[in-house]
Amino acid sequence: MDMVERYLEAVAAQLSAEERDDIVAELRDLILSRVEAKEEALGRPLTDVEREAILKEIGHPLVVAARYRKGPDSLIGPELFPYWLYGVKAGLLILLVVSGIGLFIRLISGTADAGQDIAQAFHGFFGSGLTLIGALTLAGAIMEHYAIRPKWLTDWRVKDLGAFGLSDPSWWGASVKSASDRIGAGAGPARRPMWRTRAMRSPRDFGAEAAFSFLAVGLFVLWWVGLVHFPGLSAIRIDGDLVSVSPAPIWAVLFAPILLYALGQMGIDLFTLIRPQAARMRAVLAILVAVAGLWLTWNIFEAGHWFTLSVGAEQARIAGDGVLLDFDRLRELRNGERDLTGVASTLSLILTWALAISAVSLVYTIVANAWRAVRA
């Protein structure tokens, strides 16, 4: 086969069938005209090396085909790349925090091999990070290919830019310090009422919270559907024994409602980022999601059985009951046994109180947002 024809076939393989013939014909004319001009200048036929040099001047078949191909020339273009980079940085920071918490839990649970736990934490972080980057890249590629540009990409305001500090580690440190200072100052006689402080928050504050919440809940959704895995959640060590943690049937029953609840929260966060000034609509949506959260919390609490700890033939249930909502039991928490039954009892107490606090928080969310909806 002639060298030129082989080159043209390589280019044609990268083009769509509808436009392939016309482009190849145009490219063939270009190549042959250059060959003829070179032969006329030299006064002799070109050697294979000289023909190949002309083809190299025109470019690699992949590059040449890209010049004729319709659509974007890159997976994520320069307009979307900064947003992609922000999502990657902020998401990886959240992943790092979650992995650190999981590692901390494993280390304080009496692990027999801390080095292995640390290695598994790093493995889980890198695996989850690659999944996160892949998901963001896929979303960015779809937006680039179909020229999708959400309103918040173009219709932005300076006062809504506070959320972008989430991708800066120093911003997190400054935020923690600022929160500590506010708590310390709040202990003095000039402390401002909490309800008044929250009511005076600016749209920028809501935007920063919404951005963090969107990324955090999005990470939970990826874990909930099995796309992201965190080591240390399915097994813990108690007195050197590896104990498996099995979910109770209630989690399978509520799998879809919990997923919808999380997606609803992400929808509110996205709405807050796009329309930070729509206070009344945001409050109404938050009330609806909080009511759904209360329903989920009640059903989880009513199920009673949440997890099962197993080591060999021995099992212990992590289960809740209203009698655990006793402050005297909390005071005795540090005196709990370190065996399988004792750890299960301790976790039962902690999760029962966590659900109770969650319910109170959701009720407060409903009341606070009802007040905002009235005042907006």
Tab-separated table of C-alpha atoms in Angstrom:
chain	number	residue	atom	x	y	z
A	1	MET	CA	0.000	0.000	0.000
A	2	ASP	CA	1.224	3.476	-0.841
A	3	MET	CA	2.501	5.508	2.112
A	4	VAL	CA	0.071	8.359	1.433
A	5	GLU	CA	-2.918	6.004	1.308
A	6	ARG	CA	-1.887	4.384	4.581
A	7	TYR	CA	-1.704	7.835	6.153
A	8	LEU	CA	-5.122	8.804	4.781
A	9	GLU	CA	-6.684	5.579	6.085
A	10	ALA	CA	-5.343	6.354	9.565
A	11	VAL	CA	-6.936	9.809	9.416
A	12	ALA	CA	-10.227	8.467	8.024
A	13	ALA	CA	-10.526	5.977	10.887
A	14	GLN	CA	-10.867	8.910	13.309
A	15	LEU	CA	-13.632	10.677	11.352
A	16	SER	CA	-17.375	10.105	11.191
A	17	ALA	CA	-18.702	8.205	8.166
A	18	GLU	CA	-20.748	11.195	6.965
A	19	GLU	CA	-17.800	13.542	6.471
A	20	ARG	CA	-14.985	11.051	5.954
A	21	ASP	CA	-14.909	10.951	2.131
A	22	ASP	CA	-14.908	14.724	1.643
A	23	ILE	CA	-12.182	15.337	4.217
A	24	VAL	CA	-9.962	12.526	2.907
A	25	ALA	CA	-10.326	13.835	-0.658
A	26	GLU	CA	-9.382	17.338	0.462
A	27	LEU	CA	-6.432	16.031	2.448
A	28	ARG	CA	-5.263	13.851	-0.470
A	29	ASP	CA	-5.209	16.878	-2.782
A	30	LEU	CA	-3.177	18.810	-0.215
A	31	ILE	CA	-0.613	16.027	0.181
A	32	LEU	CA	-0.257	15.346	-3.557
A	33	SER	CA	0.152	19.048	-4.333
A	34	ARG	CA	2.977	19.264	-1.802
A	35	VAL	CA	4.612	16.130	-3.206
A	36	GLU	CA	4.402	17.458	-6.774
A	37	ALA	CA	5.814	20.834	-5.747
A	38	LYS	CA	8.716	19.142	-3.994
A	39	GLU	CA	9.429	16.838	-6.945
A	40	GLU	CA	9.352	19.788	-9.338
A	41	ALA	CA	11.819	21.671	-7.148
A	42	LEU	CA	14.188	18.696	-6.966
A	43	GLY	CA	13.706	17.533	-10.537
A	44	ARG	CA	13.209	13.916	-9.511
A	45	PRO	CA	10.712	11.611	-7.764
A	46	LEU	CA	10.734	11.744	-3.961
A	47	THR	CA	12.114	8.953	-1.866
A	48	ASP	CA	10.037	7.305	0.870
A	49	VAL	CA	11.939	9.280	3.499
A	50	GLU	CA	11.106	12.560	1.757
A	51	ARG	CA	7.437	11.596	1.381
A	52	GLU	CA	7.262	10.704	5.055
A	53	ALA	CA	8.825	14.069	5.937
A	54	ILE	CA	5.964	15.834	4.116
A	55	LEU	CA	3.393	13.761	6.001
A	56	LYS	CA	5.092	14.622	9.294
A	57	GLU	CA	4.900	18.310	8.390
A	58	ILE	CA	1.138	17.965	7.921
A	59	GLY	CA	0.815	16.281	11.306
A	60	HIS	CA	-0.006	13.052	13.092
A	61	PRO	CA	-3.253	11.412	11.866
A	62	LEU	CA	-4.884	11.875	15.285
A	63	VAL	CA	-4.030	15.589	15.349
A	64	VAL	CA	-5.092	16.147	11.734
A	65	ALA	CA	-8.418	14.370	12.275
A	66	ALA	CA	-9.049	16.512	15.360
A	67	ARG	CA	-8.774	19.656	13.213
A	68	TYR	CA	-11.701	18.519	11.101
A	69	ARG	CA	-13.766	16.978	13.891
A	70	LYS	CA	-16.774	18.917	15.131
A	71	GLY	CA	-17.207	19.638	18.816
A	72	PRO	CA	-14.726	20.506	21.580
A	73	ASP	CA	-11.036	19.786	21.150
A	74	SER	CA	-10.491	18.892	24.812
A	75	LEU	CA	-12.193	16.752	27.423
A	76	ILE	CA	-12.651	19.737	29.741
A	77	GLY	CA	-12.077	23.130	28.162
A	78	PRO	CA	-10.424	26.185	29.734
A	79	GLU	CA	-13.792	27.639	30.738
A	80	LEU	CA	-14.829	24.620	32.828
A	81	PHE	CA	-11.384	23.548	34.049
A	82	PRO	CA	-11.227	25.980	37.031
A	83	TYR	CA	-14.580	24.656	38.310
A	84	TRP	CA	-13.410	21.068	37.829
A	85	LEU	CA	-10.202	21.830	39.736
A	86	TYR	CA	-12.154	23.445	42.581
A	87	GLY	CA	-14.418	20.408	42.871
A	88	VAL	CA	-11.429	18.051	42.921
A	89	LYS	CA	-9.560	20.023	45.594
A	90	ALA	CA	-12.583	20.524	47.842
A	91	GLY	CA	-13.742	16.917	47.395
A	92	LEU	CA	-10.300	15.507	48.191
A	93	LEU	CA	-10.117	17.613	51.349
A	94	ILE	CA	-13.459	16.209	52.504
A	95	LEU	CA	-12.317	12.680	51.621
A	96	LEU	CA	-9.159	13.248	53.642
A	97	VAL	CA	-11.187	14.304	56.681
A	98	VAL	CA	-13.530	11.309	56.384
A	99	SER	CA	-10.616	8.885	55.961
A	100	GLY	CA	-8.876	10.443	58.948
A	101	ILE	CA	-11.961	9.992	61.110
A	102	GLY	CA	-12.281	6.356	60.029
A	103	LEU	CA	-8.600	5.739	60.792
A	104	PHE	CA	-8.958	7.393	64.192
A	105	ILE	CA	-11.895	5.126	65.066
A	106	ARG	CA	-9.927	2.033	64.096
A	107	LEU	CA	-6.859	3.101	66.069
A	108	ILE	CA	-8.786	3.767	69.282
A	109	SER	CA	-10.774	0.521	68.998
A	110	GLY	CA	-7.770	-1.537	70.051
A	111	THR	CA	-6.237	-2.472	66.712
A	112	ALA	CA	-3.585	-5.166	66.661
A	113	ASP	CA	-1.787	-3.780	63.601
A	114	ALA	CA	-1.797	0.006	63.392
A	115	GLY	CA	0.495	-0.039	60.362
A	116	GLN	CA	-1.955	-2.131	58.375
A	117	ASP	CA	-4.835	0.145	59.367
A	118	ILE	CA	-2.899	3.212	58.214
A	119	ALA	CA	-2.052	1.506	54.921
A	120	GLN	CA	-5.709	0.575	54.389
A	121	ALA	CA	-6.750	4.154	55.134
A	122	PHE	CA	-4.347	5.462	52.490
A	123	HIS	CA	-5.566	2.811	50.042
A	124	GLY	CA	-9.178	3.771	50.668
A	125	PHE	CA	-8.404	7.477	50.312
A	126	PHE	CA	-6.623	7.040	46.993
A	127	GLY	CA	-9.311	4.703	45.643
A	128	SER	CA	-12.104	7.054	46.663
A	129	GLY	CA	-10.140	10.011	45.328
A	130	LEU	CA	-9.776	8.396	41.919
A	131	THR	CA	-13.513	7.671	41.879
A	132	LEU	CA	-14.257	11.289	42.783
A	133	ILE	CA	-11.940	12.630	40.086
A	134	GLY	CA	-13.448	10.242	37.546
A	135	ALA	CA	-17.006	11.313	38.394
A	136	LEU	CA	-16.119	15.017	38.171
A	137	THR	CA	-14.262	14.450	34.905
A	138	LEU	CA	-17.238	12.601	33.419
A	139	ALA	CA	-19.590	15.408	34.464
A	140	GLY	CA	-17.219	18.024	33.051
A	141	ALA	CA	-16.799	16.135	29.779
A	142	ILE	CA	-20.575	15.889	29.320
A	143	MET	CA	-20.966	19.605	30.005
A	144	GLU	CA	-18.151	20.399	27.573
A	145	HIS	CA	-19.370	18.115	24.786
A	146	TYR	CA	-22.991	19.274	24.916
A	147	ALA	CA	-22.105	22.908	25.700
A	148	ILE	CA	-24.024	22.807	28.987
A	149	ARG	CA	-23.441	25.957	31.013
A	150	PRO	CA	-25.484	26.231	34.233
A	151	LYS	CA	-26.599	29.687	35.228
A	152	TRP	CA	-24.199	29.831	38.168
A	153	LEU	CA	-21.247	29.662	35.744
A	154	THR	CA	-22.111	32.948	34.084
A	155	ASP	CA	-24.565	34.780	36.362
A	156	TRP	CA	-22.398	35.121	39.473
A	157	ARG	CA	-21.921	37.864	42.043
A	158	VAL	CA	-18.938	38.824	44.175
A	159	LYS	CA	-20.863	38.397	47.430
A	160	ASP	CA	-21.487	34.724	46.600
A	161	LEU	CA	-17.809	33.779	46.259
A	162	GLY	CA	-17.162	32.780	49.877
A	163	ALA	CA	-17.818	29.089	49.153
A	164	PHE	CA	-14.725	28.806	46.986
A	165	GLY	CA	-12.495	28.924	50.033
A	166	LEU	CA	-13.463	25.296	50.659
A	167	SER	CA	-10.675	24.175	48.328
A	168	ASP	CA	-8.006	26.028	50.351
A	169	PRO	CA	-6.586	24.117	53.370
A	170	SER	CA	-5.582	27.388	55.048
A	171	TRP	CA	-9.206	28.560	54.750
A	172	TRP	CA	-10.325	25.545	56.769
A	173	GLY	CA	-7.778	26.337	59.474
A	174	ALA	CA	-8.835	29.972	59.612
A	175	SER	CA	-12.499	28.945	59.807
A	176	VAL	CA	-11.828	26.607	62.735
A	177	LYS	CA	-9.882	29.338	64.543
A	178	SER	CA	-12.630	31.859	63.878
A	179	ALA	CA	-15.257	29.462	65.221
A	180	SER	CA	-13.171	28.873	68.345
A	181	ASP	CA	-12.792	32.611	68.873
A	182	ARG	CA	-16.545	33.093	68.540
A	183	ILE	CA	-17.216	30.351	71.071
A	184	GLY	CA	-14.730	31.886	73.475
A	185	ALA	CA	-16.173	35.348	73.037
A	186	GLY	CA	-19.683	33.981	73.497
A	187	ALA	CA	-18.871	32.969	77.072
A	188	GLY	CA	-18.581	36.617	78.127
A	189	PRO	CA	-21.353	38.917	79.300
A	190	ALA	CA	-21.701	40.595	75.890
A	191	ARG	CA	-22.715	37.381	74.145
A	192	ARG	CA	-25.215	37.888	71.307
A	193	PRO	CA	-28.253	35.585	71.253
A	194	MET	CA	-27.783	32.631	68.901
A	195	TRP	CA	-31.096	33.129	67.116
A	196	ARG	CA	-30.154	36.706	66.340
A	197	THR	CA	-26.709	35.751	65.032
A	198	ARG	CA	-28.147	33.129	62.687
A	199	ALA	CA	-30.835	35.472	61.445
A	200	MET	CA	-28.200	38.057	60.476
A	201	ARG	CA	-26.168	35.678	58.326
A	202	SER	CA	-25.520	36.873	54.811
A	203	PRO	CA	-26.179	34.995	51.551
A	204	ARG	CA	-22.426	34.475	51.388
A	205	ASP	CA	-22.565	32.425	54.606
A	206	PHE	CA	-25.415	30.326	53.224
A	207	GLY	CA	-23.462	29.836	49.982
A	208	ALA	CA	-20.379	28.570	51.810
A	209	GLU	CA	-22.473	26.159	53.882
A	210	ALA	CA	-24.333	24.978	50.787
A	211	ALA	CA	-21.117	24.286	48.872
A	212	PHE	CA	-19.660	22.275	51.745
A	213	SER	CA	-22.943	20.430	52.297
A	214	PHE	CA	-23.273	19.624	48.588
A	215	LEU	CA	-19.806	18.059	48.472
A	216	ALA	CA	-20.205	16.209	51.776
A	217	VAL	CA	-23.654	14.809	50.960
A	218	GLY	CA	-22.473	13.981	47.444
A	219	LEU	CA	-19.652	11.955	48.958
A	220	PHE	CA	-22.188	10.176	51.175
A	221	VAL	CA	-24.333	9.377	48.130
A	222	LEU	CA	-21.323	7.869	46.335
A	223	TRP	CA	-20.636	5.715	49.407
A	224	TRP	CA	-24.307	4.815	49.870
A	225	VAL	CA	-24.633	3.463	46.310
A	226	GLY	CA	-21.316	1.603	46.578
A	227	LEU	CA	-19.122	3.724	44.306
A	228	VAL	CA	-16.831	4.814	47.144
A	229	HIS	CA	-15.542	2.557	49.908
A	230	PHE	CA	-14.059	3.490	53.270
A	231	PRO	CA	-11.984	0.866	55.081
A	232	GLY	CA	-12.815	0.346	58.709
A	233	LEU	CA	-16.587	0.677	58.447
A	234	SER	CA	-17.362	-3.001	57.918
A	235	ALA	CA	-14.959	-4.387	60.519
A	236	ILE	CA	-13.406	-3.202	63.781
A	237	ARG	CA	-11.004	-4.729	66.282
A	238	ILE	CA	-12.058	-5.426	69.845
A	239	ASP	CA	-9.376	-6.734	72.203
A	240	GLY	CA	-7.337	-7.817	69.192
A	241	ASP	CA	-10.176	-9.761	67.543
A	242	LEU	CA	-11.456	-8.707	64.123
A	243	VAL	CA	-15.180	-8.061	64.519
A	244	SER	CA	-17.435	-7.789	61.480
A	245	VAL	CA	-20.153	-5.140	61.422
A	246	SER	CA	-23.335	-6.222	59.605
A	247	PRO	CA	-26.182	-3.799	58.864
A	248	ALA	CA	-29.660	-4.643	60.107
A	249	PRO	CA	-32.563	-5.187	57.645
A	250	ILE	CA	-33.883	-1.660	58.282
A	251	TRP	CA	-31.107	-0.186	56.134
A	252	ALA	CA	-32.151	-2.268	53.129
A	253	VAL	CA	-35.776	-1.231	53.654
A	254	LEU	CA	-34.850	2.459	53.834
A	255	PHE	CA	-32.151	2.364	51.145
A	256	ALA	CA	-34.183	4.244	48.514
A	257	PRO	CA	-35.768	6.771	50.944
A	258	ILE	CA	-32.362	7.641	52.405
A	259	LEU	CA	-30.927	8.050	48.898
A	260	LEU	CA	-33.811	10.326	47.903
A	261	TYR	CA	-33.396	12.296	51.125
A	262	ALA	CA	-29.697	12.863	50.399
A	263	LEU	CA	-30.397	13.843	46.790
A	264	GLY	CA	-33.065	16.253	48.031
A	265	GLN	CA	-30.541	17.878	50.354
A	266	MET	CA	-28.084	18.188	47.465
A	267	GLY	CA	-30.837	19.789	45.399
A	268	ILE	CA	-31.411	22.418	48.092
A	269	ASP	CA	-27.676	23.097	48.299
A	270	LEU	CA	-27.472	23.534	44.545
A	271	PHE	CA	-30.509	25.824	44.583
A	272	THR	CA	-28.842	27.905	47.308
A	273	LEU	CA	-25.703	28.280	45.206
A	274	ILE	CA	-27.659	29.244	42.103
A	275	ARG	CA	-30.172	31.560	43.795
A	276	PRO	CA	-28.751	32.624	47.173
A	277	GLN	CA	-31.252	35.486	47.493
A	278	ALA	CA	-34.346	33.239	47.230
A	279	ALA	CA	-34.695	32.979	51.008
A	280	ARG	CA	-38.381	32.024	51.154
A	281	MET	CA	-38.139	29.242	48.565
A	282	ARG	CA	-34.972	27.904	50.195
A	283	ALA	CA	-36.693	27.853	53.580
A	284	VAL	CA	-39.746	26.002	52.228
A	285	LEU	CA	-37.567	23.380	50.540
A	286	ALA	CA	-35.504	22.961	53.708
A	287	ILE	CA	-38.689	22.370	55.715
A	288	LEU	CA	-39.829	19.633	53.329
A	289	VAL	CA	-36.464	17.862	53.463
A	290	ALA	CA	-36.309	18.208	57.256
A	291	VAL	CA	-39.768	16.628	57.584
A	292	ALA	CA	-38.534	13.724	55.456
A	293	GLY	CA	-35.480	13.500	57.705
A	294	LEU	CA	-37.697	13.313	60.784
A	295	TRP	CA	-39.685	10.491	59.202
A	296	LEU	CA	-36.467	8.597	58.441
A	297	THR	CA	-35.110	9.209	61.946
A	298	TRP	CA	-38.307	7.903	63.533
A	299	ASN	CA	-38.362	4.770	61.378
A	300	ILE	CA	-34.711	4.028	62.129
A	301	PHE	CA	-35.321	4.493	65.853
A	302	GLU	CA	-38.482	2.378	65.787
A	303	ALA	CA	-36.623	-0.473	64.057
A	304	GLY	CA	-34.625	-0.941	67.245
A	305	HIS	CA	-31.995	-3.173	65.649
A	306	TRP	CA	-29.359	-1.277	63.636
A	307	PHE	CA	-26.189	-3.385	63.385
A	308	THR	CA	-24.820	-6.756	64.464
A	309	LEU	CA	-21.273	-7.311	65.722
A	310	SER	CA	-19.939	-10.802	65.007
A	311	VAL	CA	-16.733	-12.608	65.892
A	312	GLY	CA	-16.831	-16.326	65.260
A	313	ALA	CA	-20.069	-17.734	66.658
A	314	GLU	CA	-20.509	-14.872	69.117
A	315	GLN	CA	-22.827	-12.010	68.190
A	316	ALA	CA	-24.058	-8.825	69.806
A	317	ARG	CA	-26.684	-6.401	68.572
A	318	ILE	CA	-26.384	-2.649	68.331
A	319	ALA	CA	-29.952	-1.691	69.134
A	320	GLY	CA	-31.774	1.300	70.553
A	321	ASP	CA	-34.541	1.866	73.042
A	322	GLY	CA	-36.128	4.844	74.726
A	323	VAL	CA	-34.749	3.784	78.118
A	324	LEU	CA	-31.242	4.601	76.848
A	325	LEU	CA	-32.146	8.301	76.722
A	326	ASP	CA	-31.030	8.710	80.304
A	327	PHE	CA	-28.270	11.081	81.441
A	328	ASP	CA	-27.187	8.623	84.115
A	329	ARG	CA	-26.344	6.121	81.388
A	330	LEU	CA	-24.246	8.769	79.639
A	331	ARG	CA	-22.281	9.380	82.821
A	332	GLU	CA	-21.495	5.660	83.011
A	333	LEU	CA	-20.373	5.546	79.389
A	334	ARG	CA	-16.671	5.609	80.222
A	335	ASN	CA	-17.081	2.607	82.518
A	336	GLY	CA	-18.395	0.339	79.748
A	337	GLU	CA	-16.832	-3.065	79.182
A	338	ARG	CA	-14.374	-3.558	76.309
A	339	ASP	CA	-15.680	-6.985	75.283
A	340	LEU	CA	-18.079	-7.629	72.378
A	341	THR	CA	-21.242	-7.139	74.430
A	342	GLY	CA	-19.878	-4.073	76.180
A	343	VAL	CA	-18.851	-2.363	72.941
A	344	ALA	CA	-22.255	-3.151	71.408
A	345	SER	CA	-23.980	-1.626	74.441
A	346	THR	CA	-21.794	1.475	74.245
A	347	LEU	CA	-22.477	1.929	70.534
A	348	SER	CA	-26.195	1.378	71.127
A	349	LEU	CA	-26.206	4.197	73.672
A	350	ILE	CA	-24.221	6.527	71.405
A	351	LEU	CA	-26.396	5.899	68.342
A	352	THR	CA	-29.611	6.285	70.348
A	353	TRP	CA	-28.517	9.689	71.575
A	354	ALA	CA	-27.266	10.593	68.084
A	355	LEU	CA	-30.717	9.877	66.649
A	356	ALA	CA	-32.364	11.888	69.413
A	357	ILE	CA	-30.062	14.850	68.805
A	358	SER	CA	-30.663	14.523	65.071
A	359	ALA	CA	-34.420	14.643	65.646
A	360	VAL	CA	-34.103	17.769	67.805
A	361	SER	CA	-31.875	19.370	65.173
A	362	LEU	CA	-34.398	18.608	62.444
A	363	VAL	CA	-37.225	20.079	64.512
A	364	TYR	CA	-35.136	23.204	65.030
A	365	THR	CA	-34.478	23.325	61.277
A	366	ILE	CA	-38.218	23.206	60.589
A	367	VAL	CA	-38.993	25.963	63.111
A	368	ALA	CA	-36.082	28.185	62.044
A	369	ASN	CA	-36.891	27.888	58.353
A	370	ALA	CA	-40.576	28.508	59.004
A	371	TRP	CA	-39.536	31.736	60.726
A	372	ARG	CA	-37.287	32.653	57.773
A	373	ALA	CA	-40.081	31.924	55.304
A	374	VAL	CA	-42.412	34.261	57.192
A	375	ARG	CA	-39.849	37.058	57.461
A	376	ALA	CA	-38.459	36.756	53.916
